[in-house]
PDB file of C-alpha atoms in Angstrom:
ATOM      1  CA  UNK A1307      18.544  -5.021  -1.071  1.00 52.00           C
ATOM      2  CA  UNK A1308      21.376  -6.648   0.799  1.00 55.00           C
ATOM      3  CA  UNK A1309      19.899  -6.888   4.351  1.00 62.00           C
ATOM      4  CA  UNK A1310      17.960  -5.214   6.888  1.00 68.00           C
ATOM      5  CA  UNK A1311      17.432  -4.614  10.300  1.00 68.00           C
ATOM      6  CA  UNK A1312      13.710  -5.771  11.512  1.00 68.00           C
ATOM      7  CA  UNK A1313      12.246  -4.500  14.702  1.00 68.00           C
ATOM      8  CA  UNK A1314      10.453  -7.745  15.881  1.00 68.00           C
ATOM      9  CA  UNK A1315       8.058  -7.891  18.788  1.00 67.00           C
ATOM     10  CA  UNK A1316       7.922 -11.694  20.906  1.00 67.00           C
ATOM     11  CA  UNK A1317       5.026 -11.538  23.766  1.00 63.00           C
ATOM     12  CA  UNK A1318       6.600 -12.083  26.915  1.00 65.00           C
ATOM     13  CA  UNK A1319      10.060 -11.314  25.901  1.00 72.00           C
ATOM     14  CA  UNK A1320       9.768  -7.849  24.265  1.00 70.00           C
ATOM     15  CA  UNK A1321      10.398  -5.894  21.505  1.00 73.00           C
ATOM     16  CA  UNK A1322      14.119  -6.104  19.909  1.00 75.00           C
ATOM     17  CA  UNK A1323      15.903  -5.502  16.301  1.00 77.00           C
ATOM     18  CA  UNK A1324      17.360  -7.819  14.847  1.00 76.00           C
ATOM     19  CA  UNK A1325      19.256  -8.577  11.295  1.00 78.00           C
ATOM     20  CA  UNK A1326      17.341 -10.232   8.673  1.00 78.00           C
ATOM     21  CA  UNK A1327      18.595 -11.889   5.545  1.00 75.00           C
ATOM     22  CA  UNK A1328      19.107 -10.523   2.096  1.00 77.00           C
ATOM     23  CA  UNK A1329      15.876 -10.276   0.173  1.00 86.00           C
ATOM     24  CA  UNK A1330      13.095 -10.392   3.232  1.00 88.00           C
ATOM     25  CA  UNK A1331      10.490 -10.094   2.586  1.00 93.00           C
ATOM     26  CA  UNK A1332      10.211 -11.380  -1.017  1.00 94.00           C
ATOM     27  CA  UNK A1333      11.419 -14.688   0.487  1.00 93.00           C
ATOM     28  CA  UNK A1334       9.956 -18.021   1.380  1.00 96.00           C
ATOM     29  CA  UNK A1335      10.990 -20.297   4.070  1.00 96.00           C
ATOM     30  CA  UNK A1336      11.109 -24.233   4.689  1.00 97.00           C
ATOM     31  CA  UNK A1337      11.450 -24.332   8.145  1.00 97.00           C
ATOM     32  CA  UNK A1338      10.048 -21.207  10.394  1.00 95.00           C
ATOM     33  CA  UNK A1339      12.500 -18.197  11.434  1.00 90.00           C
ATOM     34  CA  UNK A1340      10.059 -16.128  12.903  1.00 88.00           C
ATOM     35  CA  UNK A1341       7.377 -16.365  15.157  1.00 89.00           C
ATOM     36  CA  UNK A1342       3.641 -16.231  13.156  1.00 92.00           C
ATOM     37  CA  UNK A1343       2.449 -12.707  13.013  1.00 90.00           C
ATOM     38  CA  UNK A1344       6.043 -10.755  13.192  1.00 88.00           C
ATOM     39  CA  UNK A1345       5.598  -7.663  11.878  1.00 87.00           C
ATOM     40  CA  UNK A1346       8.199  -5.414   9.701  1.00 87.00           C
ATOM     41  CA  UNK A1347       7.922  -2.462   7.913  1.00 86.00           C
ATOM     42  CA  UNK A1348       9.528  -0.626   4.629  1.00 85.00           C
ATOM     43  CA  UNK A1349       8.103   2.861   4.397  1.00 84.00           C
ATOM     44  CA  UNK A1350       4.516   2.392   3.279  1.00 88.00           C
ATOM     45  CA  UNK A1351       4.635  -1.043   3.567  1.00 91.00           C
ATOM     46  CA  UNK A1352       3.832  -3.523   6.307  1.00 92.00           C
ATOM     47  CA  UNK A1353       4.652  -7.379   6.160  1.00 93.00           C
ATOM     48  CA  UNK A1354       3.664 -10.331   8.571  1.00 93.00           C
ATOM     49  CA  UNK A1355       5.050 -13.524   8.474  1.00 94.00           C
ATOM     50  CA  UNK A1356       2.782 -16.440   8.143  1.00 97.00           C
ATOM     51  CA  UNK A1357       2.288 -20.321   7.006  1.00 98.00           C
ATOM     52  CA  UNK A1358       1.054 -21.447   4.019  1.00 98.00           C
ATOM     53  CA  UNK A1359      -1.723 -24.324   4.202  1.00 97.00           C
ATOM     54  CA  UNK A1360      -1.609 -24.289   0.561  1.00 97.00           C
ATOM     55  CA  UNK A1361      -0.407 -22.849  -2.910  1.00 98.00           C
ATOM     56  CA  UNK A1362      -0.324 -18.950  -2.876  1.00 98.00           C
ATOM     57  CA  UNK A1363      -0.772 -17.354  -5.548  1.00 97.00           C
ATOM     58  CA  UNK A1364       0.617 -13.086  -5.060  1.00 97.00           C
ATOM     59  CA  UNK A1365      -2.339 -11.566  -6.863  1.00 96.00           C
ATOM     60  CA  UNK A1366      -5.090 -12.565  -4.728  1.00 97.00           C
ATOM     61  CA  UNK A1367      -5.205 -12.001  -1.266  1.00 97.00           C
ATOM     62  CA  UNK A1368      -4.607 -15.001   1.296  1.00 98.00           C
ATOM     63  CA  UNK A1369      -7.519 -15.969   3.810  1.00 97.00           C
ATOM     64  CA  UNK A1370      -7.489 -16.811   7.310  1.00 96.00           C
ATOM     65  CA  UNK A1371      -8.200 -20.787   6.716  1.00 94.00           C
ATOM     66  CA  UNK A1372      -8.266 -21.388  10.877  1.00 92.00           C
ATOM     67  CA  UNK A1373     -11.645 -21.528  12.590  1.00 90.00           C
ATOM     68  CA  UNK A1374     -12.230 -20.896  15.716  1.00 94.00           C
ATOM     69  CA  UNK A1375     -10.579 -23.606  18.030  1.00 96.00           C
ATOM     70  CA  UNK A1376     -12.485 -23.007  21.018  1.00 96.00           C
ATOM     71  CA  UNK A1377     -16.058 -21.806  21.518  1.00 95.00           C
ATOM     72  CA  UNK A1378     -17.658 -20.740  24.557  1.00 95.00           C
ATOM     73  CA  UNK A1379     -15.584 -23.215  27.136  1.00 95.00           C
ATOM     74  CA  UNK A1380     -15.274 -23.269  30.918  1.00 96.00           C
ATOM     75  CA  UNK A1381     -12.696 -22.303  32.797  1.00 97.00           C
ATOM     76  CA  UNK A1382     -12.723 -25.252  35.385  1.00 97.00           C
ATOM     77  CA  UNK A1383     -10.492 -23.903  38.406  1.00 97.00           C
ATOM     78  CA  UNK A1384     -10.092 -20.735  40.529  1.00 98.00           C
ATOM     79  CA  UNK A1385      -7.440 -18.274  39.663  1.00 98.00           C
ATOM     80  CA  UNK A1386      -5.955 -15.404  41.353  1.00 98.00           C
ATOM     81  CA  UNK A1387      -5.696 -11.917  40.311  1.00 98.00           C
ATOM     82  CA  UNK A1388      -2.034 -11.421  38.386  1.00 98.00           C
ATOM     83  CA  UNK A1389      -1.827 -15.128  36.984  1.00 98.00           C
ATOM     84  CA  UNK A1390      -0.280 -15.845  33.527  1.00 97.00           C
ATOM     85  CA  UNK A1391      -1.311 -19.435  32.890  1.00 98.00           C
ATOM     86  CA  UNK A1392      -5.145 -20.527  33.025  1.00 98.00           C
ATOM     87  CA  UNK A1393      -6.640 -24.069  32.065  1.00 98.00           C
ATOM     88  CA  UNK A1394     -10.126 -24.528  30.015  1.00 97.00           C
ATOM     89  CA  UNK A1395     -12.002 -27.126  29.141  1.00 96.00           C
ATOM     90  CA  UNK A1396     -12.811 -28.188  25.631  1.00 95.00           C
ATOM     91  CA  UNK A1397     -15.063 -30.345  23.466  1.00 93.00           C
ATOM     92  CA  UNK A1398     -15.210 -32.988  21.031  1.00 92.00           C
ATOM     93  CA  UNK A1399     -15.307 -30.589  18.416  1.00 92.00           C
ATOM     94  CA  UNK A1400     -12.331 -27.972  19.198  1.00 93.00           C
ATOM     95  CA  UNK A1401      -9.601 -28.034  16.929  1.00 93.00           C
ATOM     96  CA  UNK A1402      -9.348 -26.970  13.128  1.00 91.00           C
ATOM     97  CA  UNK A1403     -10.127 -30.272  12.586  1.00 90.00           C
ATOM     98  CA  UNK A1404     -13.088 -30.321  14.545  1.00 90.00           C
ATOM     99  CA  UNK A1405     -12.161 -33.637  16.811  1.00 92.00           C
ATOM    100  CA  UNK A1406     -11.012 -32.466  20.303  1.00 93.00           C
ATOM    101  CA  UNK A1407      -7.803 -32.576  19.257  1.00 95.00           C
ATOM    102  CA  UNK A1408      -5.177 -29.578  19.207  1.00 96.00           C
ATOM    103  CA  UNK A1409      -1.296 -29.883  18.888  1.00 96.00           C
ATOM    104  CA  UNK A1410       1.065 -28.239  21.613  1.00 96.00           C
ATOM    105  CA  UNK A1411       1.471 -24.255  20.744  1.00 95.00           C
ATOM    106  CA  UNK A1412      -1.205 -24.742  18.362  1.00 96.00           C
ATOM    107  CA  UNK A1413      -2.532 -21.851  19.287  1.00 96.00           C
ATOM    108  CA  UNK A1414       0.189 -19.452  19.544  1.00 95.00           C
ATOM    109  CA  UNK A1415       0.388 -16.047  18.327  1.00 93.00           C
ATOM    110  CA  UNK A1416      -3.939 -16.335  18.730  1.00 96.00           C
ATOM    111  CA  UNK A1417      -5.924 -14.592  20.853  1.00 97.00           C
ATOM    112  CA  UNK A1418      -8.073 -15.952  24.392  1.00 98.00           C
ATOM    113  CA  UNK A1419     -11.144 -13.992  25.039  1.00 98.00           C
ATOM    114  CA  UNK A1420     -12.027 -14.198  29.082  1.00 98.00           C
ATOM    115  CA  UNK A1421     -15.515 -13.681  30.602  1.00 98.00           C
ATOM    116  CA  UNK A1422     -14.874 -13.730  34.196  1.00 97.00           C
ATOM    117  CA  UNK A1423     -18.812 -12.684  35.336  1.00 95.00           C
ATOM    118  CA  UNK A1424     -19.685 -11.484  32.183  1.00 88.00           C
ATOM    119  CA  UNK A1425     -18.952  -9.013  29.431  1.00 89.00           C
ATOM    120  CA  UNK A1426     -18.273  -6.064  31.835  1.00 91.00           C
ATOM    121  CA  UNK A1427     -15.757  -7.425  33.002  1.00 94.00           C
ATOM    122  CA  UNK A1428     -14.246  -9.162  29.699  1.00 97.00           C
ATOM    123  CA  UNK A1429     -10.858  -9.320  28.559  1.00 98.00           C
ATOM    124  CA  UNK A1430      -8.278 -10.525  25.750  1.00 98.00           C
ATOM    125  CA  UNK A1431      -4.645 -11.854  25.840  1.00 97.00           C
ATOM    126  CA  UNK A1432      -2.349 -12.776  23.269  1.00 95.00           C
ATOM    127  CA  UNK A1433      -1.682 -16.702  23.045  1.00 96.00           C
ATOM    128  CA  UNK A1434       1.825 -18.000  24.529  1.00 94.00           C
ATOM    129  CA  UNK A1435       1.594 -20.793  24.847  1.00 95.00           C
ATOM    130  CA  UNK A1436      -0.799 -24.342  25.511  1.00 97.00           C
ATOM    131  CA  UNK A1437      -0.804 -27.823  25.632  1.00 97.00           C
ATOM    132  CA  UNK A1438      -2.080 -30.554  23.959  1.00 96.00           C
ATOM    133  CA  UNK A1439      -5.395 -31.640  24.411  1.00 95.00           C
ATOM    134  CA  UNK A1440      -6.147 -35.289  22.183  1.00 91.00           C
ATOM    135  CA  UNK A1441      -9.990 -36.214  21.768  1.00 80.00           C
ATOM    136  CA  UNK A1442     -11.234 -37.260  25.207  1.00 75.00           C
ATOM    137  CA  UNK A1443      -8.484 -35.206  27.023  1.00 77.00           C
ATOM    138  CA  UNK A1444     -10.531 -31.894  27.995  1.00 90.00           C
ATOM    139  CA  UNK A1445      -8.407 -30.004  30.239  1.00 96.00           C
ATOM    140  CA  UNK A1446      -5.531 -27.283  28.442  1.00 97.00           C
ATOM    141  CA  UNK A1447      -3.231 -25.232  29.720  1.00 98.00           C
ATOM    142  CA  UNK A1448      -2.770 -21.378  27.718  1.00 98.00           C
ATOM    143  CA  UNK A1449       0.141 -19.535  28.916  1.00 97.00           C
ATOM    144  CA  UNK A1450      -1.065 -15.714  28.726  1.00 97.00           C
ATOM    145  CA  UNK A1451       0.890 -12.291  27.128  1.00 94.00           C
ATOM    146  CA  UNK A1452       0.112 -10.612  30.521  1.00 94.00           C
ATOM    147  CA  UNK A1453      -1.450 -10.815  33.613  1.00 96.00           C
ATOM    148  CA  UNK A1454      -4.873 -11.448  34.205  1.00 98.00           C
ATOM    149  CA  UNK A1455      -6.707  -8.574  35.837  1.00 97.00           C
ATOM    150  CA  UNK A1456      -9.361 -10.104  38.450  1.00 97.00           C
ATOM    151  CA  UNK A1457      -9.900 -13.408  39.978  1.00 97.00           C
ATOM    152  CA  UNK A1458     -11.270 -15.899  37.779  1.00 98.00           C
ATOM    153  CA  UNK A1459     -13.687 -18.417  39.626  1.00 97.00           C
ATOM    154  CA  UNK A1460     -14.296 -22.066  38.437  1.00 96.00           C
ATOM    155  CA  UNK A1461     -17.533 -22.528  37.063  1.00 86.00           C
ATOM    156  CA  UNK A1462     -18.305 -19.059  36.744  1.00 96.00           C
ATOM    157  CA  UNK A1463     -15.810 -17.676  34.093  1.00 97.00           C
ATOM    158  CA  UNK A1464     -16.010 -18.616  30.569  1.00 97.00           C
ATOM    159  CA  UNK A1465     -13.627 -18.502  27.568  1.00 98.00           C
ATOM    160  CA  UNK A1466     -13.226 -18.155  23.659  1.00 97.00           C
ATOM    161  CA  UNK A1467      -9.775 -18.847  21.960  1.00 98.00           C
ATOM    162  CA  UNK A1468      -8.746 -18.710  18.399  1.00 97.00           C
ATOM    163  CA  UNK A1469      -5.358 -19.218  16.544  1.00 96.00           C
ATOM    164  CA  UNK A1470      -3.141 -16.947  15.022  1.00 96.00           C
ATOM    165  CA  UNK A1471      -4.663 -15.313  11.689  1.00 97.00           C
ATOM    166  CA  UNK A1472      -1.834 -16.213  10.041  1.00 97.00           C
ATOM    167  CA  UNK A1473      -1.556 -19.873  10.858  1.00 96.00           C
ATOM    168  CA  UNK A1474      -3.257 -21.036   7.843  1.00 96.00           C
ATOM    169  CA  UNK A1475      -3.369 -19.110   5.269  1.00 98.00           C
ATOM    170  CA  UNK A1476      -4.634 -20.425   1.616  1.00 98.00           C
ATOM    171  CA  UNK A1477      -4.779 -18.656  -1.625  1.00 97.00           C
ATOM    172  CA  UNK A1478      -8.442 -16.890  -1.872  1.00 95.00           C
ATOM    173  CA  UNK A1479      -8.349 -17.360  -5.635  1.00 95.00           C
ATOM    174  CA  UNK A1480      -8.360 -21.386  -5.856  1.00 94.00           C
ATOM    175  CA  UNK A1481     -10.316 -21.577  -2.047  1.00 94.00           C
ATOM    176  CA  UNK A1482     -12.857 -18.912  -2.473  1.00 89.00           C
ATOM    177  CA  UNK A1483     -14.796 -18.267   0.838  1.00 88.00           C
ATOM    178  CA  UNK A1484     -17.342 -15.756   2.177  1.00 84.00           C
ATOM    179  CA  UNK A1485     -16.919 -16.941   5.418  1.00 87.00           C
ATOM    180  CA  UNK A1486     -13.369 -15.990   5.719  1.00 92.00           C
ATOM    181  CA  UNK A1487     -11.384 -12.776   5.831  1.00 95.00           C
ATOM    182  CA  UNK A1488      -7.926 -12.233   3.973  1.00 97.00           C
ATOM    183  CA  UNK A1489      -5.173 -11.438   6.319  1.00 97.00           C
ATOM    184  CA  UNK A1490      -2.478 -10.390   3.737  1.00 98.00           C
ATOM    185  CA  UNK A1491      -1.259 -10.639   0.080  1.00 98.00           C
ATOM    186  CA  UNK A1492       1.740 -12.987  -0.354  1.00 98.00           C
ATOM    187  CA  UNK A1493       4.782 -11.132  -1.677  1.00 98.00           C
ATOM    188  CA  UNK A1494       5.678 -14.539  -3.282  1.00 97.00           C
ATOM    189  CA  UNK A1495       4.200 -17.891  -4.548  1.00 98.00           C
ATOM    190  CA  UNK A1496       4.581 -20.233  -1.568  1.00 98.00           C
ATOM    191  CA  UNK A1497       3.281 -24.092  -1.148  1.00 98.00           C
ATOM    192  CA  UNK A1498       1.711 -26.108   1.814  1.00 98.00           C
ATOM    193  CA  UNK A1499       4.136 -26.092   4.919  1.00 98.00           C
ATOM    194  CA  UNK A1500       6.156 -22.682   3.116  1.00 98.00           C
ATOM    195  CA  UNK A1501       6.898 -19.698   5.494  1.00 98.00           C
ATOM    196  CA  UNK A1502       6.116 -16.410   3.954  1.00 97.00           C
ATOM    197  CA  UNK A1503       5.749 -12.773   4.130  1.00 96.00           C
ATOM    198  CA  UNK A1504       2.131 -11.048   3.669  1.00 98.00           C
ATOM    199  CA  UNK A1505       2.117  -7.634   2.524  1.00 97.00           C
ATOM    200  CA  UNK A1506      -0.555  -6.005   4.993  1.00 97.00           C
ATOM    201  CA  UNK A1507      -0.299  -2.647   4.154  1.00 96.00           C
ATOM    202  CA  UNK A1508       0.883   0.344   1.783  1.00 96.00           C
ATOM    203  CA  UNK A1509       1.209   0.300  -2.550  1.00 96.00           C
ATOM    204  CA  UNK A1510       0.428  -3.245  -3.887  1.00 95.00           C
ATOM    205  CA  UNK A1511      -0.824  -4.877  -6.824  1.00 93.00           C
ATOM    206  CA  UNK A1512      -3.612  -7.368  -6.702  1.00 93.00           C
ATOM    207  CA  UNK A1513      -5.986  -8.648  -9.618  1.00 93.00           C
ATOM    208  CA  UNK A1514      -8.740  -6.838  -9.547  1.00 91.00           C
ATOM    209  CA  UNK A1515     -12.124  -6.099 -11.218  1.00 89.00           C
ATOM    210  CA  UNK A1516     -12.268  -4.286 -14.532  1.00 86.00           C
ATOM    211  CA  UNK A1517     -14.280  -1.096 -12.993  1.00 84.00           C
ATOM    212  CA  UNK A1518     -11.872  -0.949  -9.887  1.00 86.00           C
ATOM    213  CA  UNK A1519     -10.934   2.602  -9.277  1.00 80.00           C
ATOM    214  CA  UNK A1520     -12.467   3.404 -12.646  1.00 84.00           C
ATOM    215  CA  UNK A1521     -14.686   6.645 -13.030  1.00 78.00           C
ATOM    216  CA  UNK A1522     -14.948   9.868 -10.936  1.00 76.00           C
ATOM    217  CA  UNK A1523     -14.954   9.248  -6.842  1.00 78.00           C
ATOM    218  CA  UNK A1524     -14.707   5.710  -7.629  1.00 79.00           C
ATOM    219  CA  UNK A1525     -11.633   5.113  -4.986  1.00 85.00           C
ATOM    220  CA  UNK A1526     -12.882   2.892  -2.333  1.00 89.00           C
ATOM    221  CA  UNK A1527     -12.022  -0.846  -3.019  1.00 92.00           C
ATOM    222  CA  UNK A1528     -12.854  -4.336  -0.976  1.00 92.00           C
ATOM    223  CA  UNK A1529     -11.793  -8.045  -1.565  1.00 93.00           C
ATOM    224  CA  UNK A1530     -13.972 -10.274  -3.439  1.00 87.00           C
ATOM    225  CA  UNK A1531     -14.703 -13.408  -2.317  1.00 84.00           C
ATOM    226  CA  UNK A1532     -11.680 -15.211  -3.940  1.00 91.00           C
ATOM    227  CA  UNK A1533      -9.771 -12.590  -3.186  1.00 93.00           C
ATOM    228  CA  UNK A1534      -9.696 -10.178  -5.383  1.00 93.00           C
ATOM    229  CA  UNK A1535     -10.142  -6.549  -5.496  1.00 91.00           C
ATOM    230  CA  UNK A1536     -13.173  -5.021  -6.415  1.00 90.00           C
ATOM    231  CA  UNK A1537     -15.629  -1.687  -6.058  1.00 88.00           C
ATOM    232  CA  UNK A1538     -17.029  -0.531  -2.921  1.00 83.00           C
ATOM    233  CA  UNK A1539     -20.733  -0.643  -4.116  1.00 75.00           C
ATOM    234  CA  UNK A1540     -23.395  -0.124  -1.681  1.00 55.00           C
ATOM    235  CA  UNK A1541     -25.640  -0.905  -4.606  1.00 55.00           C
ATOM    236  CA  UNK A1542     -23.934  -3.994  -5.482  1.00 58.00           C
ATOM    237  CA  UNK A1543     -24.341  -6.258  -2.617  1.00 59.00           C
ATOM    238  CA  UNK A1544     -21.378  -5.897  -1.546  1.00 64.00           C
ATOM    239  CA  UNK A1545     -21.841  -3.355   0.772  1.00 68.00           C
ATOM    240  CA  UNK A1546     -20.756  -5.607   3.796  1.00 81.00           C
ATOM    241  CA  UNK A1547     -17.399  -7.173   2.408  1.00 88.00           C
ATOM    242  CA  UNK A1548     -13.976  -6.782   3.952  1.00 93.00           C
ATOM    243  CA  UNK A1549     -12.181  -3.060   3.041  1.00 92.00           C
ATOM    244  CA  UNK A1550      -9.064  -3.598   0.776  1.00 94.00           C
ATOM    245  CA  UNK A1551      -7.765  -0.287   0.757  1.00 94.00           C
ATOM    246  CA  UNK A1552      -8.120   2.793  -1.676  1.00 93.00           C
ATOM    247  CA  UNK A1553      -6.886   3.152  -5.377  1.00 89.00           C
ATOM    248  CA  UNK A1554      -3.753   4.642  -5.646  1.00 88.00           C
ATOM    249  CA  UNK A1555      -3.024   6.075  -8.687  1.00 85.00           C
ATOM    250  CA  UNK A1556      -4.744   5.590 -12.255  1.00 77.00           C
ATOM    251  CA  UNK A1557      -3.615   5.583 -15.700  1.00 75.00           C
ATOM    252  CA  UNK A1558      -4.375   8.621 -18.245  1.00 72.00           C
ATOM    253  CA  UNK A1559      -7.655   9.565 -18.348  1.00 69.00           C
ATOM    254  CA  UNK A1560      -9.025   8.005 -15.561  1.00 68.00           C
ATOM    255  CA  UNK A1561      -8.581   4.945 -16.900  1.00 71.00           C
ATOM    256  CA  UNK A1562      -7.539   1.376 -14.468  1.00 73.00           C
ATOM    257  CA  UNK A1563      -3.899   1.219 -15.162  1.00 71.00           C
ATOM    258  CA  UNK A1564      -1.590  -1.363 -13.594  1.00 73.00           C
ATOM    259  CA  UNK A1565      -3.687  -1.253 -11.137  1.00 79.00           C
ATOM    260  CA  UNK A1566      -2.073  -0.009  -8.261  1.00 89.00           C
ATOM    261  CA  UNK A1567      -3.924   0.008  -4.716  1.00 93.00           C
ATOM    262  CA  UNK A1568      -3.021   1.218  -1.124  1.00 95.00           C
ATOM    263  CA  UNK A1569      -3.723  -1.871   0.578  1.00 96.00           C
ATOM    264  CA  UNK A1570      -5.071  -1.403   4.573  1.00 96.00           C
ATOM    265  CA  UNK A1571      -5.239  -4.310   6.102  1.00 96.00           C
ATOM    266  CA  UNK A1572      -2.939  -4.000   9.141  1.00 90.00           C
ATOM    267  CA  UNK A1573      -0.262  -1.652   9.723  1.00 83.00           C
ATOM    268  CA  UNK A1574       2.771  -1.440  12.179  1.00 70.00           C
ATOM    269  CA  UNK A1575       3.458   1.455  14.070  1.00 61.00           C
ATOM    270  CA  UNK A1576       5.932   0.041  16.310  1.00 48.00           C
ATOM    271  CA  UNK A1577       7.728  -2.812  14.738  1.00 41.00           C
ATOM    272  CA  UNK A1578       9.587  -0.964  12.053  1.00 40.00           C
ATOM    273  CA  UNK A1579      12.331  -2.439   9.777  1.00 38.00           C
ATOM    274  CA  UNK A1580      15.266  -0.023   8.867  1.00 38.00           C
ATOM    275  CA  UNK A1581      16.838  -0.673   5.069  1.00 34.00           C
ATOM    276  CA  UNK A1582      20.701  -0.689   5.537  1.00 31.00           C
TER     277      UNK A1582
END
């Protein structure tokens, strides 16, 4: 492949193409290109760019390291209908690190979940942009994807926030976690502070189980908990876990082969990448 054209979409500024360098996505970065979450596509396949907080490893999946920043905080002043910056007030314990303490844009390409009365009234934004809050400093700043719909009243309204998914992303293999989900599978080994591309959806191969996709209507497939693919089994206990995707194609006689899987994670309608 000697370039392409990627359709990327920046909240706030819009959707746009835009050349991208020989190789993308089987590429890592050193210092970010894109912002966290851009989306392109190659026929079946999706990819989203993301950070590594650690070693990836491309046959297990990467999980969503990032709790959630903010839990259940005030919003502590009255806003207009139609406003695209709101404040909240956090806690000793917000942050990844759990401390109070979260970095400027931190939270960017997340998501802020607004109660202005109550849940019939509820809604989400996309993450722009916020400010720093350190330890005793409980007042941020979010800058909004879009307007908010209603008047927001001090006291009254309430908010959630998280970061983007794809902020910190470590290997499921070596970090194995029940508690978290895996966002993507790295088209390339990557280290701590490495930009990469996560395959999110279409033909991949992951390691898997030795019975995945194996036997007759055997086809539906979810990620272990180091991130590995494994067999739908209500009678397993693993009736709960994440979906993975579907097995693709087997080898002769039903057996595994490679294996290959249809990964479906998250797929991209709109941001599409055209091979030139």
């Amino acid at each position: 492949m000697t370039g392409s054209k990627i359709r990327m979409f920046i909240p706030k500024i819009g959707e746009f193409e835009t050349n991208v360098g020989s190789g993308t996505p089987y590429t890592v970065d050193a210092t970010q290109k894109y912002p966290l979450g851009t989306y392109m596509r190659m026929g079946d396949r999706t990819f989203a760019y993301a950070k590594a907080g650690g070693t990836l490893n491309p046959a297990f999946g990467a999980l969503n390291n990032s709790l959630q920043h903010i839990v259940w905080s005030a919003v502590p002043a009255t806003y207009a209908a139609g406003v695209t910056k709101i404040s909240v007030t956090t806690s000793d314990t917000a942050g990844a690190a759990a401390n109070g303490t979260i970095a400027a844009n931190e939270l960017v390409g997340g998501y802020i979940m607004v109660m202005p009365t109550g849940n019939a009234d509820v809604f989400i934004r996309q993450v722009v942009g916020n400010t720093a809050v350190v330890n005793h400093s409980h007042t941020m700043y979010i800058d909004l994807d879009s307007p908010t719909p209603c008047i927001l009243t001090a006291a009254t309204a309430n908010a959630e926030v998280m970061a983007s998914q794809y902020l910190n992303v470590l290997d499921g293999n070596t970090n194995a976690n029940n508690w978290r989900s895996i966002v993507g599978m790295p088209t390339m080994p990557a280290t701590v502070g490495q930009f990469c591309w996560l395959q999110t959806w279409g033909p991949v191969w992951a390691a898997a189980s030795a019975d995945a996709g194996v036997g007759s209507n055997v086809r539906q497939l979810i990620f272990g908990g180091n991130g590995s693919i494994d067999t739908h089994d209500h009678t397993g206990g693993n009736f709960s876990a994440q979906h993975a995707g579907f097995t693709l194609t087997n080898g002769a006689a039903g057996i595994q082969g490679a294996p290959f899987f249809f990964l479906q994670i998250t797929r991209s309608e709109e941001h599409t990448s055209e091979l030139q």
